[in-house]
């Protein structure tokens, strides 16, 4: 079997049927040939049994629910074992625009120093209303500086170099709920990490999502990653202080402040 240049990992545990179908359909519409691996993270009722074989989608079934970090790690292991050159990511409920994989792959191939590339995201609520555009642009230096504070782009926009994963490691299961942030921060210390100044995904911000339900744990894991990858400079220390301060801020207030901050930033043309 001929491999596509990109394998996109879609981790799932008891996914909503309509959300799953919408996300997978967006990947099947890519202008760049993309292989799709749906990782069933030990759902009580196997996804394949509930949804059928899902034409064009490979299902990797994990017998026990080990959490999203382990599921992603297992998917990366498979991608590297099979020889894929790039590994992408999409969460159930998020939508990849048709040209997403093509534009990211072209940019990564033209810039082989990059280990990770994201893109800007249209962040919306459960009704579909646009809240803001998320994603730090300005090149690898700007992205690396921002990563010392927080995530520079949404995890559903990740495209990773397989060579970077081989050299600098897979998702780290010690950083539950902050695995994408830790990986981006780690890679930024060795390779370029960048974000396309183009909106190529829709990202749902849900009050019932993992980040909202486990906010305190995620922030503590973010702080752990910042400490692990600290550098002795102002931005690194400032990032840790910012995370500590955020831990003390009520979730609703923190969400409003973040939304207002991103809404004030320049939108891409």
mmCIF file of C-alpha atoms in Angstrom:
data_model
loop_
_atom_site.group_PDB
_atom_site.id
_atom_site.type_symbol
_atom_site.label_atom_id
_atom_site.label_comp_id
_atom_site.label_asym_id
_atom_site.label_seq_id
_atom_site.Cartn_x
_atom_site.Cartn_y
_atom_site.Cartn_z
ATOM 1 C CA UNK A 1 0.000 0.000 0.000
ATOM 2 C CA UNK A 2 1.300 3.458 -0.933
ATOM 3 C CA UNK A 3 1.437 5.841 2.009
ATOM 4 C CA UNK A 4 0.103 9.378 1.753
ATOM 5 C CA UNK A 5 2.632 12.067 2.750
ATOM 6 C CA UNK A 6 0.606 12.780 5.897
ATOM 7 C CA UNK A 7 -1.114 10.630 8.516
ATOM 8 C CA UNK A 8 -3.745 12.503 10.535
ATOM 9 C CA UNK A 9 -4.482 11.163 14.017
ATOM 10 C CA UNK A 10 -8.002 11.554 15.431
ATOM 11 C CA UNK A 11 -8.194 10.353 19.062
ATOM 12 C CA UNK A 12 -11.692 9.533 20.312
ATOM 13 C CA UNK A 13 -13.440 8.168 23.375
ATOM 14 C CA UNK A 14 -17.218 7.700 23.220
ATOM 15 C CA UNK A 15 -17.443 10.411 20.525
ATOM 16 C CA UNK A 16 -20.626 12.192 19.516
ATOM 17 C CA UNK A 17 -21.735 10.646 16.249
ATOM 18 C CA UNK A 18 -22.441 13.865 14.338
ATOM 19 C CA UNK A 19 -19.267 15.565 15.559
ATOM 20 C CA UNK A 20 -17.169 12.548 14.583
ATOM 21 C CA UNK A 21 -18.716 12.319 11.133
ATOM 22 C CA UNK A 22 -18.201 16.046 10.491
ATOM 23 C CA UNK A 23 -14.535 15.949 11.506
ATOM 24 C CA UNK A 24 -13.769 12.844 9.448
ATOM 25 C CA UNK A 25 -15.651 14.241 6.448
ATOM 26 C CA UNK A 26 -13.470 17.358 6.570
ATOM 27 C CA UNK A 27 -10.358 15.173 6.401
ATOM 28 C CA UNK A 28 -11.743 13.115 3.543
ATOM 29 C CA UNK A 29 -12.234 16.362 1.571
ATOM 30 C CA UNK A 30 -8.566 17.379 1.769
ATOM 31 C CA UNK A 31 -6.989 18.474 -1.523
ATOM 32 C CA UNK A 32 -3.752 16.834 -0.327
ATOM 33 C CA UNK A 33 -3.982 13.021 -0.084
ATOM 34 C CA UNK A 34 -4.081 12.275 3.640
ATOM 35 C CA UNK A 35 -4.322 8.973 5.474
ATOM 36 C CA UNK A 36 -6.646 9.063 8.477
ATOM 37 C CA UNK A 37 -6.266 7.031 11.661
ATOM 38 C CA UNK A 38 -9.131 7.155 14.152
ATOM 39 C CA UNK A 39 -7.785 6.010 17.518
ATOM 40 C CA UNK A 40 -10.565 4.453 19.582
ATOM 41 C CA UNK A 41 -9.259 4.935 23.113
ATOM 42 C CA UNK A 42 -11.057 1.986 24.682
ATOM 43 C CA UNK A 43 -14.637 3.217 24.202
ATOM 44 C CA UNK A 44 -16.980 0.826 26.106
ATOM 45 C CA UNK A 45 -18.770 0.150 22.836
ATOM 46 C CA UNK A 46 -16.201 -0.035 20.012
ATOM 47 C CA UNK A 47 -16.582 2.880 17.605
ATOM 48 C CA UNK A 48 -16.477 0.555 14.606
ATOM 49 C CA UNK A 49 -19.403 -1.421 15.993
ATOM 50 C CA UNK A 50 -21.453 1.752 16.455
ATOM 51 C CA UNK A 51 -20.483 3.623 13.306
ATOM 52 C CA UNK A 52 -19.513 0.907 10.854
ATOM 53 C CA UNK A 53 -16.238 0.620 9.004
ATOM 54 C CA UNK A 54 -16.057 4.358 8.037
ATOM 55 C CA UNK A 55 -14.817 4.212 4.452
ATOM 56 C CA UNK A 56 -11.419 5.812 3.971
ATOM 57 C CA UNK A 57 -10.643 5.788 7.693
ATOM 58 C CA UNK A 58 -8.455 3.287 9.540
ATOM 59 C CA UNK A 59 -9.559 2.531 13.100
ATOM 60 C CA UNK A 60 -6.908 1.683 15.670
ATOM 61 C CA UNK A 61 -8.701 0.146 18.641
ATOM 62 C CA UNK A 62 -7.058 0.358 22.084
ATOM 63 C CA UNK A 63 -8.650 -2.159 24.419
ATOM 64 C CA UNK A 64 -8.337 -0.029 27.557
ATOM 65 C CA UNK A 65 -9.054 3.668 28.008
ATOM 66 C CA UNK A 66 -5.686 5.219 28.829
ATOM 67 C CA UNK A 67 -6.427 8.861 28.047
ATOM 68 C CA UNK A 68 -5.726 11.111 25.103
ATOM 69 C CA UNK A 69 -1.967 11.370 25.694
ATOM 70 C CA UNK A 70 -1.475 7.624 25.511
ATOM 71 C CA UNK A 71 -3.760 7.409 22.469
ATOM 72 C CA UNK A 72 -1.755 10.051 20.617
ATOM 73 C CA UNK A 73 1.518 8.409 21.616
ATOM 74 C CA UNK A 74 0.291 5.098 20.230
ATOM 75 C CA UNK A 75 -0.749 6.766 16.984
ATOM 76 C CA UNK A 76 2.650 8.406 16.590
ATOM 77 C CA UNK A 77 4.352 5.056 17.186
ATOM 78 C CA UNK A 78 2.324 3.570 14.334
ATOM 79 C CA UNK A 79 3.080 6.510 12.046
ATOM 80 C CA UNK A 80 6.821 6.208 12.638
ATOM 81 C CA UNK A 81 6.789 2.432 12.301
ATOM 82 C CA UNK A 82 5.078 2.693 8.919
ATOM 83 C CA UNK A 83 7.375 5.409 7.613
ATOM 84 C CA UNK A 84 5.132 8.461 7.288
ATOM 85 C CA UNK A 85 6.959 11.729 6.750
ATOM 86 C CA UNK A 86 4.483 13.948 8.588
ATOM 87 C CA UNK A 87 1.914 13.438 11.336
ATOM 88 C CA UNK A 88 -1.094 15.745 11.733
ATOM 89 C CA UNK A 89 -3.747 16.000 14.416
ATOM 90 C CA UNK A 90 -7.468 16.782 14.646
ATOM 91 C CA UNK A 91 -9.874 16.456 17.552
ATOM 92 C CA UNK A 92 -13.432 15.205 17.191
ATOM 93 C CA UNK A 93 -15.675 18.241 16.734
ATOM 94 C CA UNK A 94 -13.055 20.337 14.948
ATOM 95 C CA UNK A 95 -13.070 20.908 11.186
ATOM 96 C CA UNK A 96 -10.113 21.037 8.806
ATOM 97 C CA UNK A 97 -10.583 23.260 5.763
ATOM 98 C CA UNK A 98 -10.013 21.425 2.438
ATOM 99 C CA UNK A 99 -6.624 23.035 1.750
ATOM 100 C CA UNK A 100 -5.254 22.660 5.280
ATOM 101 C CA UNK A 101 -2.975 19.655 4.755
ATOM 102 C CA UNK A 102 -1.757 20.887 1.370
ATOM 103 C CA UNK A 103 -0.774 24.325 2.625
ATOM 104 C CA UNK A 104 0.917 23.025 5.750
ATOM 105 C CA UNK A 105 2.800 20.299 3.896
ATOM 106 C CA UNK A 106 4.042 22.730 1.230
ATOM 107 C CA UNK A 107 5.283 25.108 3.938
ATOM 108 C CA UNK A 108 7.041 22.357 5.890
ATOM 109 C CA UNK A 109 8.711 20.945 2.793
ATOM 110 C CA UNK A 110 9.937 24.436 1.876
ATOM 111 C CA UNK A 111 11.225 24.974 5.429
ATOM 112 C CA UNK A 112 12.894 21.713 6.532
ATOM 113 C CA UNK A 113 14.143 23.342 9.751
ATOM 114 C CA UNK A 114 10.566 23.241 11.076
ATOM 115 C CA UNK A 115 9.612 20.437 13.443
ATOM 116 C CA UNK A 116 6.038 21.588 14.000
ATOM 117 C CA UNK A 117 3.651 23.810 12.075
ATOM 118 C CA UNK A 118 0.249 25.079 13.139
ATOM 119 C CA UNK A 119 -2.234 27.450 11.573
ATOM 120 C CA UNK A 120 -4.724 30.019 12.755
ATOM 121 C CA UNK A 121 -8.117 28.784 13.933
ATOM 122 C CA UNK A 122 -11.627 30.193 13.938
ATOM 123 C CA UNK A 123 -12.741 29.563 17.505
ATOM 124 C CA UNK A 124 -16.505 29.239 17.895
ATOM 125 C CA UNK A 125 -19.008 28.259 20.576
ATOM 126 C CA UNK A 126 -21.464 25.339 20.539
ATOM 127 C CA UNK A 127 -23.887 27.337 18.360
ATOM 128 C CA UNK A 128 -21.242 28.028 15.714
ATOM 129 C CA UNK A 129 -20.859 31.709 16.613
ATOM 130 C CA UNK A 130 -17.332 32.983 15.978
ATOM 131 C CA UNK A 131 -15.635 34.070 19.200
ATOM 132 C CA UNK A 132 -12.161 34.991 17.947
ATOM 133 C CA UNK A 133 -9.275 33.973 15.701
ATOM 134 C CA UNK A 134 -6.481 32.148 17.526
ATOM 135 C CA UNK A 135 -2.862 31.673 16.533
ATOM 136 C CA UNK A 136 0.451 33.477 17.039
ATOM 137 C CA UNK A 137 2.179 34.533 13.835
ATOM 138 C CA UNK A 138 5.379 36.407 13.072
ATOM 139 C CA UNK A 139 7.693 33.472 12.460
ATOM 140 C CA UNK A 140 9.455 30.834 14.583
ATOM 141 C CA UNK A 141 11.087 33.336 16.954
ATOM 142 C CA UNK A 142 7.744 34.941 17.823
ATOM 143 C CA UNK A 143 6.090 31.549 18.257
ATOM 144 C CA UNK A 144 8.928 30.221 20.452
ATOM 145 C CA UNK A 145 8.741 33.310 22.659
ATOM 146 C CA UNK A 146 4.971 32.974 23.086
ATOM 147 C CA UNK A 147 5.256 29.262 23.860
ATOM 148 C CA UNK A 148 7.067 30.165 27.068
ATOM 149 C CA UNK A 149 3.728 31.633 28.200
ATOM 150 C CA UNK A 150 1.041 29.482 26.638
ATOM 151 C CA UNK A 151 0.003 27.495 23.574
ATOM 152 C CA UNK A 152 0.739 29.462 20.403
ATOM 153 C CA UNK A 153 -1.876 27.692 18.255
ATOM 154 C CA UNK A 154 -4.584 25.083 18.663
ATOM 155 C CA UNK A 155 -3.524 21.451 18.937
ATOM 156 C CA UNK A 156 -5.986 20.466 16.196
ATOM 157 C CA UNK A 157 -3.799 22.422 13.761
ATOM 158 C CA UNK A 158 -0.606 20.446 14.504
ATOM 159 C CA UNK A 159 1.467 19.067 11.653
ATOM 160 C CA UNK A 160 4.643 17.393 12.906
ATOM 161 C CA UNK A 161 7.784 16.262 11.149
ATOM 162 C CA UNK A 162 8.279 12.536 11.673
ATOM 163 C CA UNK A 163 12.026 13.121 11.848
ATOM 164 C CA UNK A 164 11.507 15.615 14.681
ATOM 165 C CA UNK A 165 9.491 13.025 16.593
ATOM 166 C CA UNK A 166 12.196 10.404 16.085
ATOM 167 C CA UNK A 167 14.951 12.736 17.269
ATOM 168 C CA UNK A 168 13.244 14.547 20.126
ATOM 169 C CA UNK A 169 10.565 12.191 21.298
ATOM 170 C CA UNK A 170 6.899 11.285 21.198
ATOM 171 C CA UNK A 171 4.045 12.719 23.242
ATOM 172 C CA UNK A 172 5.033 12.481 26.915
ATOM 173 C CA UNK A 173 2.454 10.684 29.058
ATOM 174 C CA UNK A 174 3.696 12.533 32.157
ATOM 175 C CA UNK A 175 1.939 15.677 30.895
ATOM 176 C CA UNK A 176 -1.687 14.562 30.911
ATOM 177 C CA UNK A 177 -3.993 17.199 29.385
ATOM 178 C CA UNK A 178 -1.017 19.387 28.415
ATOM 179 C CA UNK A 179 0.714 16.902 26.118
ATOM 180 C CA UNK A 180 0.464 19.086 23.003
ATOM 181 C CA UNK A 181 1.813 22.149 24.785
ATOM 182 C CA UNK A 182 4.744 20.225 26.258
ATOM 183 C CA UNK A 183 5.618 18.715 22.882
ATOM 184 C CA UNK A 184 5.509 22.109 21.143
ATOM 185 C CA UNK A 185 7.618 23.698 23.884
ATOM 186 C CA UNK A 186 10.149 20.853 23.737
ATOM 187 C CA UNK A 187 10.475 20.987 19.952
ATOM 188 C CA UNK A 188 10.848 24.781 19.972
ATOM 189 C CA UNK A 189 14.113 24.355 21.895
ATOM 190 C CA UNK A 190 15.648 22.306 19.096
ATOM 191 C CA UNK A 191 13.828 23.146 15.845
ATOM 192 C CA UNK A 192 11.621 25.794 14.318
ATOM 193 C CA UNK A 193 7.969 25.895 15.354
ATOM 194 C CA UNK A 194 5.748 28.136 13.245
ATOM 195 C CA UNK A 195 2.115 29.043 12.575
ATOM 196 C CA UNK A 196 0.604 29.878 9.186
ATOM 197 C CA UNK A 197 -1.128 33.263 9.111
ATOM 198 C CA UNK A 198 -4.191 31.646 7.550
ATOM 199 C CA UNK A 199 -7.328 30.231 9.156
ATOM 200 C CA UNK A 200 -7.419 26.554 8.181
ATOM 201 C CA UNK A 201 -9.471 24.966 10.967
ATOM 202 C CA UNK A 202 -12.653 25.560 12.944
ATOM 203 C CA UNK A 203 -12.168 24.863 16.645
ATOM 204 C CA UNK A 204 -15.081 24.469 19.056
ATOM 205 C CA UNK A 205 -14.632 26.026 22.481
ATOM 206 C CA UNK A 206 -16.963 24.042 24.704
ATOM 207 C CA UNK A 207 -17.828 24.492 28.363
ATOM 208 C CA UNK A 208 -17.927 20.694 28.647
ATOM 209 C CA UNK A 209 -14.663 19.927 26.829
ATOM 210 C CA UNK A 210 -11.584 18.391 28.431
ATOM 211 C CA UNK A 211 -9.835 21.734 28.869
ATOM 212 C CA UNK A 212 -12.828 23.268 30.643
ATOM 213 C CA UNK A 213 -13.628 20.237 32.805
ATOM 214 C CA UNK A 214 -10.043 19.687 33.920
ATOM 215 C CA UNK A 215 -8.770 23.271 33.848
ATOM 216 C CA UNK A 216 -6.803 23.141 37.112
ATOM 217 C CA UNK A 217 -5.037 19.904 36.187
ATOM 218 C CA UNK A 218 -4.209 21.243 32.734
ATOM 219 C CA UNK A 219 -2.751 24.440 34.173
ATOM 220 C CA UNK A 220 -0.629 22.479 36.650
ATOM 221 C CA UNK A 221 0.646 20.306 33.801
ATOM 222 C CA UNK A 222 1.414 23.445 31.791
ATOM 223 C CA UNK A 223 3.415 24.787 34.724
ATOM 224 C CA UNK A 224 5.246 21.464 35.006
ATOM 225 C CA UNK A 225 6.187 21.659 31.311
ATOM 226 C CA UNK A 226 7.355 25.261 31.681
ATOM 227 C CA UNK A 227 9.560 24.292 34.615
ATOM 228 C CA UNK A 228 10.963 21.261 32.794
ATOM 229 C CA UNK A 229 11.879 23.323 29.727
ATOM 230 C CA UNK A 230 12.731 26.584 31.488
ATOM 231 C CA UNK A 231 15.430 28.913 30.287
ATOM 232 C CA UNK A 232 17.061 31.507 32.482
ATOM 233 C CA UNK A 233 15.435 34.552 30.945
ATOM 234 C CA UNK A 234 12.562 36.915 31.589
ATOM 235 C CA UNK A 235 9.998 35.357 29.216
ATOM 236 C CA UNK A 236 10.434 31.897 30.760
ATOM 237 C CA UNK A 237 10.019 33.170 34.317
ATOM 238 C CA UNK A 238 7.160 35.388 33.204
ATOM 239 C CA UNK A 239 5.389 32.426 31.660
ATOM 240 C CA UNK A 240 5.531 30.445 34.891
ATOM 241 C CA UNK A 241 4.300 33.426 36.917
ATOM 242 C CA UNK A 242 1.459 33.916 34.445
ATOM 243 C CA UNK A 243 0.391 30.286 34.799
ATOM 244 C CA UNK A 244 0.501 30.540 38.594
ATOM 245 C CA UNK A 245 -1.662 33.661 38.445
ATOM 246 C CA UNK A 246 -4.121 31.998 36.076
ATOM 247 C CA UNK A 247 -4.556 29.133 38.537
ATOM 248 C CA UNK A 248 -5.973 31.646 41.014
ATOM 249 C CA UNK A 249 -8.389 33.274 38.549
ATOM 250 C CA UNK A 250 -11.949 31.866 38.286
ATOM 251 C CA UNK A 251 -12.453 29.887 35.085
ATOM 252 C CA UNK A 252 -15.264 32.082 33.737
ATOM 253 C CA UNK A 253 -13.237 35.262 34.206
ATOM 254 C CA UNK A 254 -10.126 33.709 32.654
ATOM 255 C CA UNK A 255 -12.167 32.632 29.612
ATOM 256 C CA UNK A 256 -13.600 36.135 29.146
ATOM 257 C CA UNK A 257 -10.184 37.752 29.432
ATOM 258 C CA UNK A 258 -8.653 35.312 26.947
ATOM 259 C CA UNK A 259 -11.501 35.810 24.490
ATOM 260 C CA UNK A 260 -11.215 39.595 24.712
ATOM 261 C CA UNK A 261 -7.436 39.449 24.270
ATOM 262 C CA UNK A 262 -7.617 37.332 21.118
ATOM 263 C CA UNK A 263 -10.583 39.265 19.710
ATOM 264 C CA UNK A 264 -8.486 42.446 19.825
ATOM 265 C CA UNK A 265 -5.680 40.941 17.748
ATOM 266 C CA UNK A 266 -5.375 41.470 14.006
ATOM 267 C CA UNK A 267 -7.274 38.976 11.903
ATOM 268 C CA UNK A 268 -5.538 37.409 8.911
ATOM 269 C CA UNK A 269 -6.389 38.864 5.519
#
